[in-house]
Tab-separated table of C-alpha atoms in Angstrom:
chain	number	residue	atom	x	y	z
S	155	UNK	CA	193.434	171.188	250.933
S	156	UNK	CA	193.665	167.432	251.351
S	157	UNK	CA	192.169	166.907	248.065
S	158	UNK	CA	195.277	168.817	246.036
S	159	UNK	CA	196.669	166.263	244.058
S	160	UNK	CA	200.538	167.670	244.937
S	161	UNK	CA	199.078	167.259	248.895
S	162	UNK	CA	197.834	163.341	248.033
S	163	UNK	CA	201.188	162.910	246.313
S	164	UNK	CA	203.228	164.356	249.281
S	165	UNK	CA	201.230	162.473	251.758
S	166	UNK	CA	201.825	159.345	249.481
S	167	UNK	CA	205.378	159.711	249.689
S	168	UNK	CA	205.195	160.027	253.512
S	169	UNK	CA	202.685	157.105	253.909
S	170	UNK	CA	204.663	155.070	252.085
S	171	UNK	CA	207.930	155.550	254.357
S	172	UNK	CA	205.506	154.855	257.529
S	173	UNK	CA	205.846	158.537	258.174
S	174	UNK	CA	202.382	159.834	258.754
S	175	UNK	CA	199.540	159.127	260.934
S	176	UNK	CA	196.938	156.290	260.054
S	177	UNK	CA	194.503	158.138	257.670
S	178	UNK	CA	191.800	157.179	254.683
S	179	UNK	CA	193.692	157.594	252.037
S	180	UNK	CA	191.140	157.073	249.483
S	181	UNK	CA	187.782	158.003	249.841
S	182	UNK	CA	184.729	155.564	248.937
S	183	UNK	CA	184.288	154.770	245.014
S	184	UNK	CA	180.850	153.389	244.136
S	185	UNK	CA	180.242	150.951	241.234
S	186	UNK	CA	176.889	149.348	240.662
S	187	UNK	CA	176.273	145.821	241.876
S	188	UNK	CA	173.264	144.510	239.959
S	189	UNK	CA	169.813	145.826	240.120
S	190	UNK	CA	169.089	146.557	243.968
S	191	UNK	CA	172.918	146.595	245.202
S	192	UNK	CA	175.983	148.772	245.438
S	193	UNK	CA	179.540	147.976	245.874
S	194	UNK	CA	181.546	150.414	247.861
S	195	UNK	CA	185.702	150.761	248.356
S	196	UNK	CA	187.890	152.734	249.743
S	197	UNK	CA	191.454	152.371	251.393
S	198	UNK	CA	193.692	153.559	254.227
S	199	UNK	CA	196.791	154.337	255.580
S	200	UNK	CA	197.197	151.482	258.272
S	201	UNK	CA	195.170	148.323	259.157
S	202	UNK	CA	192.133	149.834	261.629
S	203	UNK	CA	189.767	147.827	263.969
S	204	UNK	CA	186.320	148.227	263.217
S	205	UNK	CA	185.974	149.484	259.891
S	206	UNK	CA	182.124	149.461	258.747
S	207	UNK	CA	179.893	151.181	256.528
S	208	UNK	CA	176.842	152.814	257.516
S	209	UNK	CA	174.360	152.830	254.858
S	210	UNK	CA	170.267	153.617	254.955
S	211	UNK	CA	167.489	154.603	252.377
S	212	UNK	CA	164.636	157.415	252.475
S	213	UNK	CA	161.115	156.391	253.072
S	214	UNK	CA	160.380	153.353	251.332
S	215	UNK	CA	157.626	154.171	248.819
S	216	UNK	CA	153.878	152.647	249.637
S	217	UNK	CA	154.721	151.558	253.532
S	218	UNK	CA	154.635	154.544	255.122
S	219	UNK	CA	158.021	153.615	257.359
S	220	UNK	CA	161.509	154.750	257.508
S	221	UNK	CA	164.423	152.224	256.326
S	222	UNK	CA	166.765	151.631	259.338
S	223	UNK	CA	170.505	151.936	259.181
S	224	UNK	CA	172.731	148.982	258.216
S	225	UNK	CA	176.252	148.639	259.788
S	226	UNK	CA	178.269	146.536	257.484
S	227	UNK	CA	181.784	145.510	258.435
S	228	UNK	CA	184.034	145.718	256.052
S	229	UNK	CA	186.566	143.088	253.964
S	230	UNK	CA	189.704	143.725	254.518
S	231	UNK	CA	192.377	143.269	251.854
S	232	UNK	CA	195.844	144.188	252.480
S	233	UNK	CA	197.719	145.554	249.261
S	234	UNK	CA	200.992	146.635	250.908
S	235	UNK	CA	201.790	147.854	254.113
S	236	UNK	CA	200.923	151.358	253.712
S	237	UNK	CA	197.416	150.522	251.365
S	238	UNK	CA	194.569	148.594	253.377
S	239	UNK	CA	191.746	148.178	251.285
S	240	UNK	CA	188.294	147.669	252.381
S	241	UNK	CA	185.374	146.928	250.972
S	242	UNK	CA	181.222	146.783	251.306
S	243	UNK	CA	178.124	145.182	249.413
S	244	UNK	CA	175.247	147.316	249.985
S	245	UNK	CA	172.038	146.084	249.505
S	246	UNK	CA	169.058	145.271	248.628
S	247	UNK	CA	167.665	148.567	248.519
S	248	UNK	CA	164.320	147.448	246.972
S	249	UNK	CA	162.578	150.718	246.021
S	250	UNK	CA	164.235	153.251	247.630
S	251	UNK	CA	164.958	156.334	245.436
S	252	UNK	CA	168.041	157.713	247.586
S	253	UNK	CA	170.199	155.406	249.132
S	254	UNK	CA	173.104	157.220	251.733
S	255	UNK	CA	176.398	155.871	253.176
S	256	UNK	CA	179.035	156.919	254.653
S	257	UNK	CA	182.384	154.632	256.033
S	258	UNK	CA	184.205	154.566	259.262
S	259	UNK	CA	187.855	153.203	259.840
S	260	UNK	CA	190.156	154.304	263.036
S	261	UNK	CA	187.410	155.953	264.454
S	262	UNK	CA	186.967	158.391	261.587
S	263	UNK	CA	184.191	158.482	259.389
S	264	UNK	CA	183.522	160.298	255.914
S	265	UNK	CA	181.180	162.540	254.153
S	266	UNK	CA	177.581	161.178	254.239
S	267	UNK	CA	177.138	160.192	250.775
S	268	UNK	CA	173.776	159.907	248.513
S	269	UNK	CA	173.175	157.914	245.466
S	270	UNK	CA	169.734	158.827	243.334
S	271	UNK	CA	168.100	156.141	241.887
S	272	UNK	CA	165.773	156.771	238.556
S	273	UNK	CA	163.205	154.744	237.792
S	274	UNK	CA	162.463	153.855	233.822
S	275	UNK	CA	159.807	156.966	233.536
S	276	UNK	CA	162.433	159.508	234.738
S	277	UNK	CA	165.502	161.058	233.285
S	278	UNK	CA	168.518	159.363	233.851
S	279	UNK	CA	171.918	161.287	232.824
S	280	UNK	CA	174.923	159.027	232.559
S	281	UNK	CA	178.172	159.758	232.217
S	282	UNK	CA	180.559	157.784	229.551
S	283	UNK	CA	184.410	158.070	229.247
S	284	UNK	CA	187.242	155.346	228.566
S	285	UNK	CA	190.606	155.493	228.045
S	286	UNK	CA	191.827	158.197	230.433
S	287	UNK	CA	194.910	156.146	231.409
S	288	UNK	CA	198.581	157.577	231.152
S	289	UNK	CA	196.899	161.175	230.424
S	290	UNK	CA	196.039	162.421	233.852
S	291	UNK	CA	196.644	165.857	233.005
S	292	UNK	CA	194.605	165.815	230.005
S	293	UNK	CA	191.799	163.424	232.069
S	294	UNK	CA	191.570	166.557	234.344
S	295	UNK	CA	191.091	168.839	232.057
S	296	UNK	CA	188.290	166.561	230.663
S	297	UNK	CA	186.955	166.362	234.130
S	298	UNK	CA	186.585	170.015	234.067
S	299	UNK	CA	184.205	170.328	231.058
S	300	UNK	CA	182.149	167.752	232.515
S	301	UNK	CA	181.914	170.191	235.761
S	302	UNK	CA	181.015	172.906	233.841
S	303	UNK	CA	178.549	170.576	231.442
S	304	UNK	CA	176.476	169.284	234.569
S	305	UNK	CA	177.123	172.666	236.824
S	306	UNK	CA	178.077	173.936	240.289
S	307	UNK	CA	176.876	170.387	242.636
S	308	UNK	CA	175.152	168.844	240.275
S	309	UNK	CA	176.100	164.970	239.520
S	310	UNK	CA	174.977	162.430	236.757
S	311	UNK	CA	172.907	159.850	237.900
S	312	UNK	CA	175.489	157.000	236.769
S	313	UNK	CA	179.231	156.656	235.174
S	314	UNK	CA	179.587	153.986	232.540
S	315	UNK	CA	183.312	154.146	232.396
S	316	UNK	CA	184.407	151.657	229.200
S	317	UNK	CA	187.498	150.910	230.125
S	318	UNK	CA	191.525	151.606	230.806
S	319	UNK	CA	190.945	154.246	233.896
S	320	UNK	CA	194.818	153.295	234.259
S	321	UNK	CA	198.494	151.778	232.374
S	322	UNK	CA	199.543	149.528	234.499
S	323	UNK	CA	196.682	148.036	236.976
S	324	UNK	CA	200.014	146.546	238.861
S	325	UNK	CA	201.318	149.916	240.352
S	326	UNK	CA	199.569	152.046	242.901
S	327	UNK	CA	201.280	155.271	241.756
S	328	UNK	CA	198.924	154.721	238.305
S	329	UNK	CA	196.019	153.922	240.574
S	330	UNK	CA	196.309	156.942	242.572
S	331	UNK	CA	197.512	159.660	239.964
S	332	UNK	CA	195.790	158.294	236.760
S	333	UNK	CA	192.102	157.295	238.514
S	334	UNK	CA	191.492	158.376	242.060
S	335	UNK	CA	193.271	161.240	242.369
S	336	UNK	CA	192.038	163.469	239.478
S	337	UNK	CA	188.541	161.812	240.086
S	338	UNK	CA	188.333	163.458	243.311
S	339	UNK	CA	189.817	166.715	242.514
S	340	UNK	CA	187.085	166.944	239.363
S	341	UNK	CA	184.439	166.682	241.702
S	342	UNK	CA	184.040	163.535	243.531
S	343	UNK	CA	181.172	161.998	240.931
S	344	UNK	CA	182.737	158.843	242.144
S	345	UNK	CA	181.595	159.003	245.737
S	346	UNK	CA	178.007	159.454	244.588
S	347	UNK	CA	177.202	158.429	240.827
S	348	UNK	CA	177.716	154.849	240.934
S	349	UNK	CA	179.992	153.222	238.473
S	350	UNK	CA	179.089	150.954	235.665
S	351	UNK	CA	182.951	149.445	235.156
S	352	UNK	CA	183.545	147.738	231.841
S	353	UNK	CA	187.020	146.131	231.321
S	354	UNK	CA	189.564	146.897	229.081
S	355	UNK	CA	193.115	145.852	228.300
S	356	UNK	CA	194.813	147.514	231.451
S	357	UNK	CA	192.743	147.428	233.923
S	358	UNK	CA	193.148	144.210	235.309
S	359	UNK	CA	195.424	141.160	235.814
S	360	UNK	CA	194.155	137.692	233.565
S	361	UNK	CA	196.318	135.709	235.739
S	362	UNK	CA	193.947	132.748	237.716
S	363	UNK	CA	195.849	133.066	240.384
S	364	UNK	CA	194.757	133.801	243.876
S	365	UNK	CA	197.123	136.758	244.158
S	366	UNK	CA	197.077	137.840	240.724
S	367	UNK	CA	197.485	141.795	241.187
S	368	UNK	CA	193.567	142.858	241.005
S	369	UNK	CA	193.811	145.519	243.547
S	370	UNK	CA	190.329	147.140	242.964
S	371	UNK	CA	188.979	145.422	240.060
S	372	UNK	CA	186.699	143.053	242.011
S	373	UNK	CA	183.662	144.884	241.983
S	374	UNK	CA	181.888	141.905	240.323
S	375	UNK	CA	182.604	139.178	241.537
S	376	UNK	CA	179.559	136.817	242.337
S	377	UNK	CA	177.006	139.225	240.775
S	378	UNK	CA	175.301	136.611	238.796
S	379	UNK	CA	174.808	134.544	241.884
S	380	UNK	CA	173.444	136.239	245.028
S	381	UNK	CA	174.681	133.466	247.270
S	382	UNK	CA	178.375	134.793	246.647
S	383	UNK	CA	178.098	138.302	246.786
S	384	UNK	CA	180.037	138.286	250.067
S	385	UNK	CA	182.675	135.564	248.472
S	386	UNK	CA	186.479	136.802	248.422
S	387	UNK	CA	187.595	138.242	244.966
S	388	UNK	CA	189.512	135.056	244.167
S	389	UNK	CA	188.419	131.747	245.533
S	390	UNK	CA	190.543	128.285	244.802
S	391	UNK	CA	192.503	130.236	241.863
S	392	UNK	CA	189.814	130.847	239.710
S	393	UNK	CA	189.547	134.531	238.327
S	394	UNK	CA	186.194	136.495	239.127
S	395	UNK	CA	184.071	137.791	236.174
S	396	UNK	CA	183.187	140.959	234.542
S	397	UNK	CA	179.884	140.571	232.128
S	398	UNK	CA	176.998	141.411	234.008
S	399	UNK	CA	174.000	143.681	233.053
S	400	UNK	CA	172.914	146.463	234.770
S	401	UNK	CA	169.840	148.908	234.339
S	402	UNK	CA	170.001	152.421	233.736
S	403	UNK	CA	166.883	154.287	233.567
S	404	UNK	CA	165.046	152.791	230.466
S	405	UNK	CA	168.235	151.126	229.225
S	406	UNK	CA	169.366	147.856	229.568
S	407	UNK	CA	172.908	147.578	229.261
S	408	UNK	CA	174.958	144.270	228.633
S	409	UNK	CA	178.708	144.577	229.875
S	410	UNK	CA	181.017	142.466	228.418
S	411	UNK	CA	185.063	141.650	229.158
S	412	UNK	CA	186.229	141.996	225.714
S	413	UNK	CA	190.250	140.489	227.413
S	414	UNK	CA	188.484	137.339	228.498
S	415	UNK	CA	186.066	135.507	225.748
S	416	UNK	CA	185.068	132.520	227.121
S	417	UNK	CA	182.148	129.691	226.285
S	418	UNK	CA	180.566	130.958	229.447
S	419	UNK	CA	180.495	134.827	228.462
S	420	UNK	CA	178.780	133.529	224.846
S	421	UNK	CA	176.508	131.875	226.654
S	422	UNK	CA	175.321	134.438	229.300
S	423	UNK	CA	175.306	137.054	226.301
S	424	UNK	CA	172.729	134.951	224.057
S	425	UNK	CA	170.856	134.674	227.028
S	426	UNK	CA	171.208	138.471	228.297
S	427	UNK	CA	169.730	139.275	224.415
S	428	UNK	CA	166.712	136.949	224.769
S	429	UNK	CA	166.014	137.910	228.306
S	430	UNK	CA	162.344	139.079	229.163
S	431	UNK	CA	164.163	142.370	231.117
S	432	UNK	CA	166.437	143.043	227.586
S	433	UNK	CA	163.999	142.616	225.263
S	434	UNK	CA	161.077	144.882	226.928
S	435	UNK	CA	163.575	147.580	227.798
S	436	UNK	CA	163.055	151.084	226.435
S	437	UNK	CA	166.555	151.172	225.332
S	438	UNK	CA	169.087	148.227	224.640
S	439	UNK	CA	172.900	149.119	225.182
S	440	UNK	CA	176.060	146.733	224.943
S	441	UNK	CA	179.134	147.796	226.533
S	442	UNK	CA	182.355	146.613	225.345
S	443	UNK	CA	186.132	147.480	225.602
S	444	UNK	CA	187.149	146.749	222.655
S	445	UNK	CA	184.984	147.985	219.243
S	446	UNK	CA	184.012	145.263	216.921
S	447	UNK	CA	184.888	147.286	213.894
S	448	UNK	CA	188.358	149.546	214.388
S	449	UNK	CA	189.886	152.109	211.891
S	450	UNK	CA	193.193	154.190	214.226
S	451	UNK	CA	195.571	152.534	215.921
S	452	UNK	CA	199.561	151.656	215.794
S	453	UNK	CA	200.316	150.916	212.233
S	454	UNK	CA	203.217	148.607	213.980
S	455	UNK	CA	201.326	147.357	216.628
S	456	UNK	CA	198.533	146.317	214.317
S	457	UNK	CA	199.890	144.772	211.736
S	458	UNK	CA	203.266	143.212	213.117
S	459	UNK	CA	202.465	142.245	216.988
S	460	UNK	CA	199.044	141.006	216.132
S	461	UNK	CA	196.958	143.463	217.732
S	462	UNK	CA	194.228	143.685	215.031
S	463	UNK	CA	192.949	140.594	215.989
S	464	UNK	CA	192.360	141.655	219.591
S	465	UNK	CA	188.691	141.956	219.239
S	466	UNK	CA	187.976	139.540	215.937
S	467	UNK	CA	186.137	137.659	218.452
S	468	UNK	CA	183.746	140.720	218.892
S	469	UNK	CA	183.230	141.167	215.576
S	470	UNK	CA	182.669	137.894	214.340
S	471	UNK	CA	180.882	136.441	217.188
S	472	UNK	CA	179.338	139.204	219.086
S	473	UNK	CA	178.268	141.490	216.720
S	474	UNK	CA	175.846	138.860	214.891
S	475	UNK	CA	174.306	138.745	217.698
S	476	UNK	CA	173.899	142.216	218.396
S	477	UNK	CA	172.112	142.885	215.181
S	478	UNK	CA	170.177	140.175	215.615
S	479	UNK	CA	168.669	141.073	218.870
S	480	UNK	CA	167.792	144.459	218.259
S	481	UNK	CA	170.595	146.079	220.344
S	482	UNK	CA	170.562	149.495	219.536
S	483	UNK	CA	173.691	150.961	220.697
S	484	UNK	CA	177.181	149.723	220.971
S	485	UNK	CA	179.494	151.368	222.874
S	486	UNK	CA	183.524	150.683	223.269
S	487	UNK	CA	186.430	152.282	223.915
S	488	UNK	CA	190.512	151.417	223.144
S	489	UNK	CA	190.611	153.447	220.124
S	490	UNK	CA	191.998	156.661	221.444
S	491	UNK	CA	189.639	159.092	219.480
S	492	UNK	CA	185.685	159.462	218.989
S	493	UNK	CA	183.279	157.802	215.747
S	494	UNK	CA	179.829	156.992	215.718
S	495	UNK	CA	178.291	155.302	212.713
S	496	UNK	CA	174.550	154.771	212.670
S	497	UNK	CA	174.014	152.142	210.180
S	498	UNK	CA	171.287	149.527	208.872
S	499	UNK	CA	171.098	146.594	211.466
S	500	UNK	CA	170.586	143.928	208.347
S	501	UNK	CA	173.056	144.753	205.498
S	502	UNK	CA	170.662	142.681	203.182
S	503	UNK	CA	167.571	145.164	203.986
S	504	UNK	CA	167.204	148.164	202.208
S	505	UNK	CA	164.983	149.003	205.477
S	506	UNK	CA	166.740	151.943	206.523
S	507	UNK	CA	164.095	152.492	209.923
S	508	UNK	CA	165.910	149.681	211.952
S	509	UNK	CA	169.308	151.124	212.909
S	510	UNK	CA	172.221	149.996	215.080
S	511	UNK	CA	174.585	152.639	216.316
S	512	UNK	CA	178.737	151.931	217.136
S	513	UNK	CA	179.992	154.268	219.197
S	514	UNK	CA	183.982	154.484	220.090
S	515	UNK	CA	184.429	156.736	222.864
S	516	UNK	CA	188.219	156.571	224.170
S	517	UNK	CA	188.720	159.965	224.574
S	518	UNK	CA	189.075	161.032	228.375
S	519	UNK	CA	192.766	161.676	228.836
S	520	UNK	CA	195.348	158.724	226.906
S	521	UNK	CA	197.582	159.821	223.865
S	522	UNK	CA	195.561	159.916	221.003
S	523	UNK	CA	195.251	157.717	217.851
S	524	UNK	CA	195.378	159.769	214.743
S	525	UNK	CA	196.958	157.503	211.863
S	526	UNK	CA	194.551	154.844	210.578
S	527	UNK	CA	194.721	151.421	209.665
S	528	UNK	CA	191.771	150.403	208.312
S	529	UNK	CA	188.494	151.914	207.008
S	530	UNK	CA	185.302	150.252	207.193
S	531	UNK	CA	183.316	152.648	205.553
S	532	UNK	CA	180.305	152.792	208.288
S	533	UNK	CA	181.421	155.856	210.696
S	534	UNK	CA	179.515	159.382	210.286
S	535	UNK	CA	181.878	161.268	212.679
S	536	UNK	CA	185.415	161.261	213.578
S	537	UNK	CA	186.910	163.760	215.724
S	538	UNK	CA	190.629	162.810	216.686
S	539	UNK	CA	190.506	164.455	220.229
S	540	UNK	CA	190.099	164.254	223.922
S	541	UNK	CA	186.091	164.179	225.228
S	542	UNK	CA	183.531	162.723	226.854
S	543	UNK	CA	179.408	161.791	226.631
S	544	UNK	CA	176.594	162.853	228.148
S	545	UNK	CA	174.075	159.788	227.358
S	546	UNK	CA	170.300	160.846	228.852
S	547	UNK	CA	167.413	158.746	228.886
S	548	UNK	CA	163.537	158.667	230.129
S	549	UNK	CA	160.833	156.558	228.663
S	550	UNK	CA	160.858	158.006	224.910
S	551	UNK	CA	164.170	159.183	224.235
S	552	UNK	CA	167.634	158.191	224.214
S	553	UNK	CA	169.624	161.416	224.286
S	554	UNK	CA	173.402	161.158	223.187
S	555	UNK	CA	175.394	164.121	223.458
S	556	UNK	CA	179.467	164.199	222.761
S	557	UNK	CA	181.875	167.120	223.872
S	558	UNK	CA	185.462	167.949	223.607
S	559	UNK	CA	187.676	168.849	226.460
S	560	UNK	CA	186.509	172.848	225.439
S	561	UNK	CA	182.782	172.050	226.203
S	562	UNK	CA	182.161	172.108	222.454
S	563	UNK	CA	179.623	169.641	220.835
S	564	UNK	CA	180.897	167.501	218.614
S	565	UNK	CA	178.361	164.922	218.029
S	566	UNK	CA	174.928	164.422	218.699
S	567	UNK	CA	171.570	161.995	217.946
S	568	UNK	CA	168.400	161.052	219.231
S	569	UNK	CA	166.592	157.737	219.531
S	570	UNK	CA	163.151	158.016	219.833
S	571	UNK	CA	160.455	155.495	220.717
């Protein structure tokens, strides 16, 4: 019963007044943390003494011996006096194909938790939705196809969420009603299927500031160095980073902040594309808020408050790149509807066998785009409604499947190796 959303909302309106008893108020939310670690968060009701996470492996393949249990305390961040965030690198996990966890604060602990890890020969199912934010009613009824898709207590192996989970990332109401809360009431995939986060336009503050309202968007800070891993989200006012690459399966995929171009995020991408580990992967993703080539949006918005040229950057930087380097797959959200256009990687080739697909999926939940405002002439499908993607990959195929809130398919394609 504690999971109803009208019970979390209640008990949000007593915790708030100081009312209730110190409690977790939300449960742990796992995002990926490079290669061999995990970053874990969750939040309660009152500061507590002691809070730690508990996390071990199974048998680590080829020594014959059992991993031991790790007790991890906990950063604390206090967000106001009635949210207490904590937080927990886990790692490095080396081989291990399960990884479990489970957190303790005022003397209570959770579930025990489990997290599957694939290696490049297996299947690998990932999840991939954006845009749920301001639609939580429509996000959960989203979640519920993607129950019904992956069945009874089944989970996908990963979530690559592209971006705005949430309107405002300033207010814990949006936190709690647009993210968390239908999240754990459409099965808890978050407390198991670690996250892949990409940014987009409302999830996080841009202010370098030290307090510069990123209540849980600091899941990747000092990735790209292992020495900071444990560093605080902010550190002397400058504002932590989002591109980072991660490894699904057989895929590769590049995540970049589409808010926040920088000399240092065009740097680490022409890197990431000539990289030994992009370059020999199976399957080479980017993931990227905003879609280098847009066709629905505001008429108004576009045209007289500038917002067309949110993402030129993407397209006339970034994209170059990606067809240079044999990407194969784009994927973005912001555009509140689905298109995927599979198209020749070199315009100047009549070489059709070399393709690079765009996919928009911003779908899960927000109000939708239907009235367009440019046409670029490159998408095969369109479908101006709420949905989500089931992306599956082993070492010879790239699987892409796309649904509508109904469970109907509404796009599919294969890449084979």
């Amino acid at each position: 019963m504690l999971q109803d959303s009208q019970v979390q909302t209640l008990l949000s309106i007593f915790l708030d007044q100081g009312l209730y008893m110190c409690m977790i108020r939300k449960l742990p939310m796992v995002y990926e943390h490079g290669h061999e670690h995990y970053y874990v968060v969750w939040e309660t009701s009152c500061p507590t003494n002691g809070t730690s996470l508990e996390w071990w492996t199974d048998d680590v393949p080829g020594d014959g011996s059992s991993a031991s249990h790790h007790f991890v305390k906990a950063q604390y961040k206090m967000i106001d006096k009635s949210h207490h965030r904590y937080s927990v690198v886990i790692g490095p996990v080396g081989l291990a194909t399960k990884v479990h966890y489970r957190s303790t604060s005022h003397s209570k602990s959770t579930a025990q938790y489990s997290i599957t890890r694939r290696n490049g020969a297996e299947l690998t199912r990932v999840l991939v939705i954006a845009d749920n934010q301001n639609g939580p009613a429509e996000f959960r009824k989203v979640l519920s196809s993607i129950r019904k898709h992956y069945g009874g207590n089944n989970f996908p192996d990963a979530i690559l969420h592209v971006g705005d989970g949430l309107q405002d990332s300033r207010k814990l109401s949006d936190w709690q009603n647009q993210l968390f809360s239908p999240l754990e009431d459409g099965g808890g995939y978050q407390h198991r299927s670690p996250t892949v986060f990409v940014p987009g336009n409302h999830d996080h503050d841009k202010a370098r500031t030290p307090n510069n309202g990123n209540l849980y968007t600091d899941m990747y800070h000092g990735i790209l160095t292992t020495d900071g891993l444990g560093e605080p989200v902010v550190m002397n006012g400058t504002y932590h980073r989002f591109f980072h690459t991660a490894s699904l399966g057989s895929a590769r995929v590049i995540v970049l902040d589409s808010e926040c171009p920088s000399a240092e995020q065009s740097e680490f991408l022409e890197q990431e594309l000539q990289s030994e580990a992009f370059q020999s992967a199976r399957f080479r993703i980017v993931a990227v808020h905003i879609p280098p080539y847009i066709e629905f949006w505001n008429p108004y918005t576009w045209s007289e408050r500038g917002e067309k040229h949110w993402g030129e950057h993407i397209r006339l930087e970034y994209d170059a790149l990606f067809r240079r380097h044999n990407v194969d797959l784009v994927i973005s959200g912001h555009q509140h509807n689905y298109q995927r256009g599979t198209v020749r990687r070199n315009l100047q080739s009549v070489d059709s066998s070399d393709p690079i697909t765009y996919a928009i999926v911003g779908g899960a939940g927000g109000e939708l785009d239907h009235e367009r405002v440019d046409n670029w002439y490159m998408y095969n499908v369109t479908y101006l409604g709420h949905h989500f993607v089931s992306l599956e990959v082993d070492d010879r195929q790239l699987r892409w499947l796309a649904k509508n809130k109904a469970g109907t398919i509404i796009d599919q394609f294969d890449i084979v190796r």
